[in-house]
Amino acid sequence: AQSVTQPDIHITVSEGASLELRCNYSYGATPYLFWYVQSPGQGLQLLLKYFSGDTLVQGIKGFEAEFKRSQSSFNLRKPSVHWSDAAEYFCAVGAWSGGYQKVTFGTGTKLQVIP
Amino acid sequence: DAGVIQSPRHEVTEMGQEVTLRCKPISGHNSLFWYRQTMMRGLELLIYFNNNVPIDDSGMPEDRFSAKMPNASFSTLKIQPSEPRDSAVYFCASSDSSSNQPQHFGDGTRLSIL
């Protein structure tokens, strides 16, 4: 079975600083990987996804993530954080199981942005 | 385009009452998922439907929980009788499983059982 680890529960960065959120996955084959963002009182919104091909994936809102098979990682990055990026971020891994793509979510990383 | 629509957005009720949560998936999506989110357990998959048929309900916590999908545009999650420990945010998500597309989430129902 697949699993996802987000080692940082909470991260604080200054507005304008760079950001990297860590994600490690466990899965025997090539996984499908996702990053979602959740603002308070809202559902999860897809930021980006990786299925195959180029290991550097561009997403919405200026985010990108890099798939590193050797490290089983899919870290999310943004060069300059905006106050509106404050939210909770979830990494997820999808794997085909029983005929459907079962997605397992990490426990999330809460991002606080300070002026 | 309309996203996944859930209702109600908030529900407060007393323990023992029946609770029904509703979901309208994105038109054309053939997969529907119900999740529960709590501080303690994070995001848990409760049940998954494909083409209106329940495929995996191993995440449904107890027999008090039931889910139906009578047609491609509507699903319900019912709790009867409800208990305080059922308090959580319940999300519905849908996707097009035929093309490996990611899941799209609704805004959730915040359920409080007193």
mmCIF file with all atom_site columns, C-alpha atoms in Angstrom:
data_model
loop_
_atom_site.group_PDB
_atom_site.id
_atom_site.type_symbol
_atom_site.label_atom_id
_atom_site.label_alt_id
_atom_site.label_comp_id
_atom_site.label_asym_id
_atom_site.label_entity_id
_atom_site.label_seq_id
_atom_site.pdbx_PDB_ins_code
_atom_site.Cartn_x
_atom_site.Cartn_y
_atom_site.Cartn_z
_atom_site.occupancy
_atom_site.B_iso_or_equiv
_atom_site.pdbx_formal_charge
_atom_site.auth_seq_id
_atom_site.auth_comp_id
_atom_site.auth_asym_id
_atom_site.auth_atom_id
_atom_site.pdbx_PDB_model_num
ATOM 1   C CA . ALA A 1 1   ? 0.000   0.000  0.000   1.00 0.00 ? 1   ALA A CA 1
ATOM 2   C CA . GLN A 1 2   ? 1.139   3.519  -0.706  1.00 0.00 ? 2   GLN A CA 1
ATOM 3   C CA . SER A 1 3   ? 1.829   6.138  1.944   1.00 0.00 ? 3   SER A CA 1
ATOM 4   C CA . VAL A 1 4   ? 2.780   9.800  2.127   1.00 0.00 ? 4   VAL A CA 1
ATOM 5   C CA . THR A 1 5   ? 4.793   11.656 4.741   1.00 0.00 ? 5   THR A CA 1
ATOM 6   C CA . GLN A 1 6   ? 4.797   15.400 5.200   1.00 0.00 ? 6   GLN A CA 1
ATOM 7   C CA . PRO A 1 7   ? 7.375   15.903 7.938   1.00 0.00 ? 7   PRO A CA 1
ATOM 8   C CA . ASP A 1 8   ? 6.563   19.551 8.640   1.00 0.00 ? 8   ASP A CA 1
ATOM 9   C CA . ILE A 1 9   ? 3.276   20.168 10.415  1.00 0.00 ? 9   ILE A CA 1
ATOM 10  C CA . HIS A 1 10  ? 3.668   23.929 10.433  1.00 0.00 ? 10  HIS A CA 1
ATOM 11  C CA . ILE A 1 11  ? 5.960   26.319 8.546   1.00 0.00 ? 11  ILE A CA 1
ATOM 12  C CA . THR A 1 12  ? 6.305   30.084 8.853   1.00 0.00 ? 12  THR A CA 1
ATOM 13  C CA . VAL A 1 13  ? 7.908   32.179 6.129   1.00 0.00 ? 13  VAL A CA 1
ATOM 14  C CA . SER A 1 14  ? 8.184   35.885 5.470   1.00 0.00 ? 14  SER A CA 1
ATOM 15  C CA . GLU A 1 15  ? 6.327   37.394 2.562   1.00 0.00 ? 15  GLU A CA 1
ATOM 16  C CA . GLY A 1 16  ? 8.620   37.466 -0.452  1.00 0.00 ? 16  GLY A CA 1
ATOM 17  C CA . ALA A 1 17  ? 10.808  34.638 0.800   1.00 0.00 ? 17  ALA A CA 1
ATOM 18  C CA . SER A 1 18  ? 11.155  31.333 -0.992  1.00 0.00 ? 18  SER A CA 1
ATOM 19  C CA . LEU A 1 19  ? 9.229   28.272 0.104   1.00 0.00 ? 19  LEU A CA 1
ATOM 20  C CA . GLU A 1 20  ? 9.812   24.536 0.003   1.00 0.00 ? 20  GLU A CA 1
ATOM 21  C CA . LEU A 1 21  ? 7.349   22.048 1.451   1.00 0.00 ? 21  LEU A CA 1
ATOM 22  C CA . ARG A 1 22  ? 8.583   18.505 1.830   1.00 0.00 ? 22  ARG A CA 1
ATOM 23  C CA . CYS A 1 23  ? 6.809   15.356 0.770   1.00 0.00 ? 23  CYS A CA 1
ATOM 24  C CA . ASN A 1 24  ? 8.047   11.778 0.775   1.00 0.00 ? 24  ASN A CA 1
ATOM 25  C CA . TYR A 1 25  ? 6.066   8.884  -0.585  1.00 0.00 ? 25  TYR A CA 1
ATOM 26  C CA . SER A 1 26  ? 6.222   5.128  -0.423  1.00 0.00 ? 26  SER A CA 1
ATOM 27  C CA . TYR A 1 27  ? 5.051   3.090  -3.385  1.00 0.00 ? 27  TYR A CA 1
ATOM 28  C CA . GLY A 1 28  ? 6.514   0.168  -5.284  1.00 0.00 ? 28  GLY A CA 1
ATOM 29  C CA . ALA A 1 29  ? 5.959   1.480  -8.796  1.00 0.00 ? 29  ALA A CA 1
ATOM 30  C CA . THR A 1 30  ? 5.888   4.884  -10.433 1.00 0.00 ? 30  THR A CA 1
ATOM 31  C CA . PRO A 1 31  ? 3.293   6.835  -8.520  1.00 0.00 ? 31  PRO A CA 1
ATOM 32  C CA . TYR A 1 32  ? 0.840   9.493  -9.461  1.00 0.00 ? 32  TYR A CA 1
ATOM 33  C CA . LEU A 1 33  ? 1.640   12.502 -7.267  1.00 0.00 ? 33  LEU A CA 1
ATOM 34  C CA . PHE A 1 34  ? -0.408  15.554 -6.393  1.00 0.00 ? 34  PHE A CA 1
ATOM 35  C CA . TRP A 1 35  ? -0.251  18.702 -4.352  1.00 0.00 ? 35  TRP A CA 1
ATOM 36  C CA . TYR A 1 36  ? -3.469  20.269 -3.102  1.00 0.00 ? 36  TYR A CA 1
ATOM 37  C CA . VAL A 1 37  ? -4.069  23.484 -1.165  1.00 0.00 ? 37  VAL A CA 1
ATOM 38  C CA . GLN A 1 38  ? -6.868  24.050 1.324   1.00 0.00 ? 38  GLN A CA 1
ATOM 39  C CA . SER A 1 39  ? -7.885  27.505 2.475   1.00 0.00 ? 39  SER A CA 1
ATOM 40  C CA . PRO A 1 40  ? -9.963  27.821 5.658   1.00 0.00 ? 40  PRO A CA 1
ATOM 41  C CA . GLY A 1 41  ? -13.549 26.716 5.170   1.00 0.00 ? 41  GLY A CA 1
ATOM 42  C CA . GLN A 1 42  ? -12.924 25.445 1.680   1.00 0.00 ? 42  GLN A CA 1
ATOM 43  C CA . GLY A 1 43  ? -12.236 22.202 -0.085  1.00 0.00 ? 43  GLY A CA 1
ATOM 44  C CA . LEU A 1 44  ? -8.971  21.023 -1.524  1.00 0.00 ? 44  LEU A CA 1
ATOM 45  C CA . GLN A 1 45  ? -7.828  22.686 -4.715  1.00 0.00 ? 45  GLN A CA 1
ATOM 46  C CA . LEU A 1 46  ? -5.378  20.965 -7.036  1.00 0.00 ? 46  LEU A CA 1
ATOM 47  C CA . LEU A 1 47  ? -2.096  22.855 -7.434  1.00 0.00 ? 47  LEU A CA 1
ATOM 48  C CA . LEU A 1 48  ? -0.273  20.423 -9.695  1.00 0.00 ? 48  LEU A CA 1
ATOM 49  C CA . LYS A 1 49  ? 0.111   16.780 -10.594 1.00 0.00 ? 49  LYS A CA 1
ATOM 50  C CA . TYR A 1 50  ? 2.795   14.405 -11.827 1.00 0.00 ? 50  TYR A CA 1
ATOM 51  C CA . PHE A 1 51  ? 2.025   11.298 -13.834 1.00 0.00 ? 51  PHE A CA 1
ATOM 52  C CA . SER A 1 52  ? 5.087   10.840 -16.030 1.00 0.00 ? 52  SER A CA 1
ATOM 53  C CA . GLY A 1 53  ? 7.553   12.724 -18.200 1.00 0.00 ? 53  GLY A CA 1
ATOM 54  C CA . ASP A 1 54  ? 9.351   15.859 -17.096 1.00 0.00 ? 54  ASP A CA 1
ATOM 55  C CA . THR A 1 55  ? 10.124  15.556 -13.408 1.00 0.00 ? 55  THR A CA 1
ATOM 56  C CA . LEU A 1 56  ? 9.742   19.300 -12.823 1.00 0.00 ? 56  LEU A CA 1
ATOM 57  C CA . VAL A 1 57  ? 6.067   20.123 -12.829 1.00 0.00 ? 57  VAL A CA 1
ATOM 58  C CA . GLN A 1 58  ? 4.561   23.589 -13.023 1.00 0.00 ? 58  GLN A CA 1
ATOM 59  C CA . GLY A 1 59  ? 1.295   24.334 -11.314 1.00 0.00 ? 59  GLY A CA 1
ATOM 60  C CA . ILE A 1 60  ? -1.072  27.163 -10.624 1.00 0.00 ? 60  ILE A CA 1
ATOM 61  C CA . LYS A 1 61  ? -0.329  30.225 -8.483  1.00 0.00 ? 61  LYS A CA 1
ATOM 62  C CA . GLY A 1 62  ? 3.388   30.087 -9.309  1.00 0.00 ? 62  GLY A CA 1
ATOM 63  C CA . PHE A 1 63  ? 4.035   26.744 -7.605  1.00 0.00 ? 63  PHE A CA 1
ATOM 64  C CA . GLU A 1 64  ? 6.249   23.979 -8.918  1.00 0.00 ? 64  GLU A CA 1
ATOM 65  C CA . ALA A 1 65  ? 7.257   20.541 -7.680  1.00 0.00 ? 65  ALA A CA 1
ATOM 66  C CA . GLU A 1 66  ? 10.066  18.183 -8.552  1.00 0.00 ? 66  GLU A CA 1
ATOM 67  C CA . PHE A 1 67  ? 9.762   14.404 -8.604  1.00 0.00 ? 67  PHE A CA 1
ATOM 68  C CA . LYS A 1 68  ? 12.938  12.710 -7.414  1.00 0.00 ? 68  LYS A CA 1
ATOM 69  C CA . ARG A 1 69  ? 12.642  8.967  -7.669  1.00 0.00 ? 69  ARG A CA 1
ATOM 70  C CA . SER A 1 70  ? 15.966  8.303  -5.923  1.00 0.00 ? 70  SER A CA 1
ATOM 71  C CA . GLN A 1 71  ? 14.769  10.200 -2.868  1.00 0.00 ? 71  GLN A CA 1
ATOM 72  C CA . SER A 1 72  ? 11.091  9.198  -3.095  1.00 0.00 ? 72  SER A CA 1
ATOM 73  C CA . SER A 1 73  ? 10.281  12.864 -2.816  1.00 0.00 ? 73  SER A CA 1
ATOM 74  C CA . PHE A 1 74  ? 7.939   15.350 -4.443  1.00 0.00 ? 74  PHE A CA 1
ATOM 75  C CA . ASN A 1 75  ? 8.710   18.681 -2.793  1.00 0.00 ? 75  ASN A CA 1
ATOM 76  C CA . LEU A 1 76  ? 6.652   21.765 -3.520  1.00 0.00 ? 76  LEU A CA 1
ATOM 77  C CA . ARG A 1 77  ? 8.407   25.087 -4.152  1.00 0.00 ? 77  ARG A CA 1
ATOM 78  C CA . LYS A 1 78  ? 7.619   28.713 -4.766  1.00 0.00 ? 78  LYS A CA 1
ATOM 79  C CA . PRO A 1 79  ? 10.303  31.364 -5.312  1.00 0.00 ? 79  PRO A CA 1
ATOM 80  C CA . SER A 1 80  ? 8.442   34.223 -3.617  1.00 0.00 ? 80  SER A CA 1
ATOM 81  C CA . VAL A 1 81  ? 5.578   33.706 -1.205  1.00 0.00 ? 81  VAL A CA 1
ATOM 82  C CA . HIS A 1 82  ? 2.567   36.025 -1.061  1.00 0.00 ? 82  HIS A CA 1
ATOM 83  C CA . TRP A 1 83  ? 0.380   36.580 1.982   1.00 0.00 ? 83  TRP A CA 1
ATOM 84  C CA . SER A 1 84  ? -2.489  34.905 0.135   1.00 0.00 ? 84  SER A CA 1
ATOM 85  C CA . ASP A 1 85  ? -0.515  31.645 0.054   1.00 0.00 ? 85  ASP A CA 1
ATOM 86  C CA . ALA A 1 86  ? -1.225  31.101 3.750   1.00 0.00 ? 86  ALA A CA 1
ATOM 87  C CA . ALA A 1 87  ? -3.182  27.843 3.807   1.00 0.00 ? 87  ALA A CA 1
ATOM 88  C CA . GLU A 1 88  ? -2.755  24.134 4.411   1.00 0.00 ? 88  GLU A CA 1
ATOM 89  C CA . TYR A 1 89  ? -0.970  22.081 1.779   1.00 0.00 ? 89  TYR A CA 1
ATOM 90  C CA . PHE A 1 90  ? -1.506  18.387 1.168   1.00 0.00 ? 90  PHE A CA 1
ATOM 91  C CA . CYS A 1 91  ? 0.706   16.030 -0.765  1.00 0.00 ? 91  CYS A CA 1
ATOM 92  C CA . ALA A 1 92  ? -1.000  12.930 -2.142  1.00 0.00 ? 92  ALA A CA 1
ATOM 93  C CA . VAL A 1 93  ? -0.034  9.744  -3.932  1.00 0.00 ? 93  VAL A CA 1
ATOM 94  C CA . GLY A 1 94  ? -2.326  7.814  -6.226  1.00 0.00 ? 94  GLY A CA 1
ATOM 95  C CA . ALA A 1 95  ? -2.014  4.198  -7.119  1.00 0.00 ? 95  ALA A CA 1
ATOM 96  C CA . TRP A 1 96  ? -4.206  1.805  -9.021  1.00 0.00 ? 96  TRP A CA 1
ATOM 97  C CA . SER A 1 97  ? -5.827  -0.651 -6.670  1.00 0.00 ? 97  SER A CA 1
ATOM 98  C CA . GLY A 1 98  ? -8.836  -2.829 -7.284  1.00 0.00 ? 98  GLY A CA 1
ATOM 99  C CA . GLY A 1 99  ? -9.528  -1.137 -10.587 1.00 0.00 ? 99  GLY A CA 1
ATOM 100 C CA . TYR A 1 100 ? -9.415  2.455  -9.485  1.00 0.00 ? 100 TYR A CA 1
ATOM 101 C CA . GLN A 1 101 ? -6.888  5.097  -8.574  1.00 0.00 ? 101 GLN A CA 1
ATOM 102 C CA . LYS A 1 102 ? -6.825  5.190  -4.792  1.00 0.00 ? 102 LYS A CA 1
ATOM 103 C CA . VAL A 1 103 ? -5.386  8.449  -3.497  1.00 0.00 ? 103 VAL A CA 1
ATOM 104 C CA . THR A 1 104 ? -3.691  8.633  -0.118  1.00 0.00 ? 104 THR A CA 1
ATOM 105 C CA . PHE A 1 105 ? -3.207  12.069 1.421   1.00 0.00 ? 105 PHE A CA 1
ATOM 106 C CA . GLY A 1 106 ? -0.484  13.257 3.727   1.00 0.00 ? 106 GLY A CA 1
ATOM 107 C CA . THR A 1 107 ? -1.308  14.889 7.024   1.00 0.00 ? 107 THR A CA 1
ATOM 108 C CA . GLY A 1 108 ? -0.772  18.364 5.635   1.00 0.00 ? 108 GLY A CA 1
ATOM 109 C CA . THR A 1 109 ? 1.554   21.304 6.257   1.00 0.00 ? 109 THR A CA 1
ATOM 110 C CA . LYS A 1 110 ? 0.111   24.583 7.510   1.00 0.00 ? 110 LYS A CA 1
ATOM 111 C CA . LEU A 1 111 ? 1.822   27.586 6.003   1.00 0.00 ? 111 LEU A CA 1
ATOM 112 C CA . GLN A 1 112 ? 1.864   30.884 7.847   1.00 0.00 ? 112 GLN A CA 1
ATOM 113 C CA . VAL A 1 113 ? 3.082   33.975 6.018   1.00 0.00 ? 113 VAL A CA 1
ATOM 114 C CA . ILE A 1 114 ? 4.328   36.923 8.048   1.00 0.00 ? 114 ILE A CA 1
ATOM 115 C CA . PRO A 1 115 ? 4.788   40.474 6.754   1.00 0.00 ? 115 PRO A CA 1
ATOM 116 C CA . ASP B 2 1   ? -17.946 25.380 -15.052 1.00 0.00 ? 1   ASP B CA 1
ATOM 117 C CA . ALA B 2 2   ? -19.741 24.228 -11.924 1.00 0.00 ? 2   ALA B CA 1
ATOM 118 C CA . GLY B 2 3   ? -17.563 22.329 -9.528  1.00 0.00 ? 3   GLY B CA 1
ATOM 119 C CA . VAL B 2 4   ? -18.575 19.668 -7.024  1.00 0.00 ? 4   VAL B CA 1
ATOM 120 C CA . ILE B 2 5   ? -21.555 20.971 -5.089  1.00 0.00 ? 5   ILE B CA 1
ATOM 121 C CA . GLN B 2 6   ? -22.228 19.882 -1.526  1.00 0.00 ? 6   GLN B CA 1
ATOM 122 C CA . SER B 2 7   ? -25.110 20.672 0.760   1.00 0.00 ? 7   SER B CA 1
ATOM 123 C CA . PRO B 2 8   ? -25.636 21.731 3.404   1.00 0.00 ? 8   PRO B CA 1
ATOM 124 C CA . ARG B 2 9   ? -22.444 23.705 4.106   1.00 0.00 ? 9   ARG B CA 1
ATOM 125 C CA . HIS B 2 10  ? -23.055 23.494 7.820   1.00 0.00 ? 10  HIS B CA 1
ATOM 126 C CA . GLU B 2 11  ? -25.184 21.135 9.888   1.00 0.00 ? 11  GLU B CA 1
ATOM 127 C CA . VAL B 2 12  ? -25.714 21.199 13.621  1.00 0.00 ? 12  VAL B CA 1
ATOM 128 C CA . THR B 2 13  ? -27.909 18.547 15.161  1.00 0.00 ? 13  THR B CA 1
ATOM 129 C CA . GLU B 2 14  ? -28.380 16.573 18.326  1.00 0.00 ? 14  GLU B CA 1
ATOM 130 C CA . MET B 2 15  ? -27.008 13.109 18.810  1.00 0.00 ? 15  MET B CA 1
ATOM 131 C CA . GLY B 2 16  ? -29.346 10.360 17.770  1.00 0.00 ? 16  GLY B CA 1
ATOM 132 C CA . GLN B 2 17  ? -30.733 12.316 14.851  1.00 0.00 ? 17  GLN B CA 1
ATOM 133 C CA . GLU B 2 18  ? -30.389 11.223 11.251  1.00 0.00 ? 18  GLU B CA 1
ATOM 134 C CA . VAL B 2 19  ? -28.037 13.303 9.124   1.00 0.00 ? 19  VAL B CA 1
ATOM 135 C CA . THR B 2 20  ? -28.002 13.348 5.333   1.00 0.00 ? 20  THR B CA 1
ATOM 136 C CA . LEU B 2 21  ? -25.232 14.986 3.360   1.00 0.00 ? 21  LEU B CA 1
ATOM 137 C CA . ARG B 2 22  ? -25.634 15.601 -0.354  1.00 0.00 ? 22  ARG B CA 1
ATOM 138 C CA . CYS B 2 23  ? -23.255 15.835 -3.273  1.00 0.00 ? 23  CYS B CA 1
ATOM 139 C CA . LYS B 2 24  ? -23.557 16.718 -6.927  1.00 0.00 ? 24  LYS B CA 1
ATOM 140 C CA . PRO B 2 25  ? -20.418 15.705 -8.830  1.00 0.00 ? 25  PRO B CA 1
ATOM 141 C CA . ILE B 2 26  ? -19.010 17.462 -11.852 1.00 0.00 ? 26  ILE B CA 1
ATOM 142 C CA . SER B 2 27  ? -20.947 16.565 -14.961 1.00 0.00 ? 27  SER B CA 1
ATOM 143 C CA . GLY B 2 28  ? -19.195 13.838 -16.926 1.00 0.00 ? 28  GLY B CA 1
ATOM 144 C CA . HIS B 2 29  ? -17.179 12.520 -14.014 1.00 0.00 ? 29  HIS B CA 1
ATOM 145 C CA . ASN B 2 30  ? -17.703 8.814  -13.392 1.00 0.00 ? 30  ASN B CA 1
ATOM 146 C CA . SER B 2 31  ? -15.992 8.465  -10.018 1.00 0.00 ? 31  SER B CA 1
ATOM 147 C CA . LEU B 2 32  ? -17.214 9.866  -6.719  1.00 0.00 ? 32  LEU B CA 1
ATOM 148 C CA . PHE B 2 33  ? -15.504 9.835  -3.353  1.00 0.00 ? 33  PHE B CA 1
ATOM 149 C CA . TRP B 2 34  ? -16.652 10.689 0.179   1.00 0.00 ? 34  TRP B CA 1
ATOM 150 C CA . TYR B 2 35  ? -13.977 11.797 2.660   1.00 0.00 ? 35  TYR B CA 1
ATOM 151 C CA . ARG B 2 36  ? -14.018 12.802 6.303   1.00 0.00 ? 36  ARG B CA 1
ATOM 152 C CA . GLN B 2 37  ? -11.534 15.322 7.704   1.00 0.00 ? 37  GLN B CA 1
ATOM 153 C CA . THR B 2 38  ? -10.739 15.692 11.401  1.00 0.00 ? 38  THR B CA 1
ATOM 154 C CA . MET B 2 39  ? -7.843  17.181 13.305  1.00 0.00 ? 39  MET B CA 1
ATOM 155 C CA . MET B 2 40  ? -6.959  13.834 14.819  1.00 0.00 ? 40  MET B CA 1
ATOM 156 C CA . ARG B 2 41  ? -7.172  11.594 11.767  1.00 0.00 ? 41  ARG B CA 1
ATOM 157 C CA . GLY B 2 42  ? -6.680  13.953 8.842   1.00 0.00 ? 42  GLY B CA 1
ATOM 158 C CA . LEU B 2 43  ? -8.385  13.176 5.558   1.00 0.00 ? 43  LEU B CA 1
ATOM 159 C CA . GLU B 2 44  ? -9.910  9.694  5.412   1.00 0.00 ? 44  GLU B CA 1
ATOM 160 C CA . LEU B 2 45  ? -11.561 8.050  2.425   1.00 0.00 ? 45  LEU B CA 1
ATOM 161 C CA . LEU B 2 46  ? -14.948 6.675  3.438   1.00 0.00 ? 46  LEU B CA 1
ATOM 162 C CA . ILE B 2 47  ? -16.324 5.249  0.198   1.00 0.00 ? 47  ILE B CA 1
ATOM 163 C CA . TYR B 2 48  ? -15.701 5.289  -3.529  1.00 0.00 ? 48  TYR B CA 1
ATOM 164 C CA . PHE B 2 49  ? -18.253 4.929  -6.342  1.00 0.00 ? 49  PHE B CA 1
ATOM 165 C CA . ASN B 2 50  ? -17.478 4.186  -9.966  1.00 0.00 ? 50  ASN B CA 1
ATOM 166 C CA . ASN B 2 51  ? -20.289 4.530  -12.511 1.00 0.00 ? 51  ASN B CA 1
ATOM 167 C CA . ASN B 2 52  ? -22.754 4.817  -9.602  1.00 0.00 ? 52  ASN B CA 1
ATOM 168 C CA . VAL B 2 53  ? -21.671 1.493  -8.084  1.00 0.00 ? 53  VAL B CA 1
ATOM 169 C CA . PRO B 2 54  ? -19.941 1.348  -4.673  1.00 0.00 ? 54  PRO B CA 1
ATOM 170 C CA . ILE B 2 55  ? -16.502 -0.139 -5.252  1.00 0.00 ? 55  ILE B CA 1
ATOM 171 C CA . ASP B 2 56  ? -14.673 0.348  -1.982  1.00 0.00 ? 56  ASP B CA 1
ATOM 172 C CA . ASP B 2 57  ? -16.492 1.049  1.270   1.00 0.00 ? 57  ASP B CA 1
ATOM 173 C CA . SER B 2 58  ? -13.759 -0.221 3.556   1.00 0.00 ? 58  SER B CA 1
ATOM 174 C CA . GLY B 2 59  ? -13.378 3.232  5.059   1.00 0.00 ? 59  GLY B CA 1
ATOM 175 C CA . MET B 2 60  ? -16.952 3.498  6.277   1.00 0.00 ? 60  MET B CA 1
ATOM 176 C CA . PRO B 2 61  ? -16.490 3.500  10.040  1.00 0.00 ? 61  PRO B CA 1
ATOM 177 C CA . GLU B 2 62  ? -19.654 1.753  11.178  1.00 0.00 ? 62  GLU B CA 1
ATOM 178 C CA . ASP B 2 63  ? -23.012 0.470  10.062  1.00 0.00 ? 63  ASP B CA 1
ATOM 179 C CA . ARG B 2 64  ? -24.453 3.802  11.138  1.00 0.00 ? 64  ARG B CA 1
ATOM 180 C CA . PHE B 2 65  ? -22.901 5.221  7.980   1.00 0.00 ? 65  PHE B CA 1
ATOM 181 C CA . SER B 2 66  ? -24.400 4.522  4.577   1.00 0.00 ? 66  SER B CA 1
ATOM 182 C CA . ALA B 2 67  ? -23.931 6.046  1.129   1.00 0.00 ? 67  ALA B CA 1
ATOM 183 C CA . LYS B 2 68  ? -25.928 5.880  -2.065  1.00 0.00 ? 68  LYS B CA 1
ATOM 184 C CA . MET B 2 69  ? -25.539 7.059  -5.606  1.00 0.00 ? 69  MET B CA 1
ATOM 185 C CA . PRO B 2 70  ? -28.897 6.652  -7.361  1.00 0.00 ? 70  PRO B CA 1
ATOM 186 C CA . ASN B 2 71  ? -27.691 8.356  -10.537 1.00 0.00 ? 71  ASN B CA 1
ATOM 187 C CA . ALA B 2 72  ? -24.610 9.950  -12.061 1.00 0.00 ? 72  ALA B CA 1
ATOM 188 C CA . SER B 2 73  ? -25.420 13.405 -10.733 1.00 0.00 ? 73  SER B CA 1
ATOM 189 C CA . PHE B 2 74  ? -26.289 12.795 -7.108  1.00 0.00 ? 74  PHE B CA 1
ATOM 190 C CA . SER B 2 75  ? -24.966 11.027 -4.036  1.00 0.00 ? 75  SER B CA 1
ATOM 191 C CA . THR B 2 76  ? -25.859 11.004 -0.354  1.00 0.00 ? 76  THR B CA 1
ATOM 192 C CA . LEU B 2 77  ? -24.001 10.092 2.801   1.00 0.00 ? 77  LEU B CA 1
ATOM 193 C CA . LYS B 2 78  ? -26.267 9.259  5.710   1.00 0.00 ? 78  LYS B CA 1
ATOM 194 C CA . ILE B 2 79  ? -25.491 8.839  9.384   1.00 0.00 ? 79  ILE B CA 1
ATOM 195 C CA . GLN B 2 80  ? -28.178 7.235  11.506  1.00 0.00 ? 80  GLN B CA 1
ATOM 196 C CA . PRO B 2 81  ? -28.087 7.583  14.453  1.00 0.00 ? 81  PRO B CA 1
ATOM 197 C CA . SER B 2 82  ? -25.508 10.342 14.703  1.00 0.00 ? 82  SER B CA 1
ATOM 198 C CA . GLU B 2 83  ? -23.020 10.596 17.573  1.00 0.00 ? 83  GLU B CA 1
ATOM 199 C CA . PRO B 2 84  ? -20.790 13.471 18.786  1.00 0.00 ? 84  PRO B CA 1
ATOM 200 C CA . ARG B 2 85  ? -17.676 11.668 17.491  1.00 0.00 ? 85  ARG B CA 1
ATOM 201 C CA . ASP B 2 86  ? -19.067 11.963 13.971  1.00 0.00 ? 86  ASP B CA 1
ATOM 202 C CA . SER B 2 87  ? -18.431 15.706 14.109  1.00 0.00 ? 87  SER B CA 1
ATOM 203 C CA . ALA B 2 88  ? -16.073 16.515 11.239  1.00 0.00 ? 88  ALA B CA 1
ATOM 204 C CA . VAL B 2 89  ? -15.908 18.102 7.830   1.00 0.00 ? 89  VAL B CA 1
ATOM 205 C CA . TYR B 2 90  ? -17.185 15.761 5.136   1.00 0.00 ? 90  TYR B CA 1
ATOM 206 C CA . PHE B 2 91  ? -15.945 16.235 1.595   1.00 0.00 ? 91  PHE B CA 1
ATOM 207 C CA . CYS B 2 92  ? -17.205 14.882 -1.663  1.00 0.00 ? 92  CYS B CA 1
ATOM 208 C CA . ALA B 2 93  ? -14.854 14.639 -4.650  1.00 0.00 ? 93  ALA B CA 1
ATOM 209 C CA . SER B 2 94  ? -15.295 13.502 -8.213  1.00 0.00 ? 94  SER B CA 1
ATOM 210 C CA . SER B 2 95  ? -13.017 12.587 -11.084 1.00 0.00 ? 95  SER B CA 1
ATOM 211 C CA . ASP B 2 96  ? -12.869 11.087 -14.524 1.00 0.00 ? 96  ASP B CA 1
ATOM 212 C CA . SER B 2 97  ? -11.198 7.789  -13.760 1.00 0.00 ? 97  SER B CA 1
ATOM 213 C CA . SER B 2 98  ? -10.895 6.825  -17.403 1.00 0.00 ? 98  SER B CA 1
ATOM 214 C CA . SER B 2 99  ? -8.089  9.301  -18.023 1.00 0.00 ? 99  SER B CA 1
ATOM 215 C CA . ASN B 2 100 ? -6.193  9.390  -14.718 1.00 0.00 ? 100 ASN B CA 1
ATOM 216 C CA . GLN B 2 101 ? -7.541  12.803 -13.916 1.00 0.00 ? 101 GLN B CA 1
ATOM 217 C CA . PRO B 2 102 ? -7.177  14.112 -10.371 1.00 0.00 ? 102 PRO B CA 1
ATOM 218 C CA . GLN B 2 103 ? -10.036 14.441 -7.948  1.00 0.00 ? 103 GLN B CA 1
ATOM 219 C CA . HIS B 2 104 ? -11.948 17.689 -7.678  1.00 0.00 ? 104 HIS B CA 1
ATOM 220 C CA . PHE B 2 105 ? -13.284 18.520 -4.231  1.00 0.00 ? 105 PHE B CA 1
ATOM 221 C CA . GLY B 2 106 ? -16.405 20.273 -3.043  1.00 0.00 ? 106 GLY B CA 1
ATOM 222 C CA . ASP B 2 107 ? -16.286 22.856 -0.270  1.00 0.00 ? 107 ASP B CA 1
ATOM 223 C CA . GLY B 2 108 ? -17.397 20.324 2.317   1.00 0.00 ? 108 GLY B CA 1
ATOM 224 C CA . THR B 2 109 ? -20.110 20.022 4.959   1.00 0.00 ? 109 THR B CA 1
ATOM 225 C CA . ARG B 2 110 ? -19.098 20.991 8.470   1.00 0.00 ? 110 ARG B CA 1
ATOM 226 C CA . LEU B 2 111 ? -21.065 18.653 10.730  1.00 0.00 ? 111 LEU B CA 1
ATOM 227 C CA . SER B 2 112 ? -21.465 19.220 14.450  1.00 0.00 ? 112 SER B CA 1
ATOM 228 C CA . ILE B 2 113 ? -23.268 16.646 16.571  1.00 0.00 ? 113 ILE B CA 1
ATOM 229 C CA . LEU B 2 114 ? -24.205 17.951 20.002  1.00 0.00 ? 114 LEU B CA 1
#
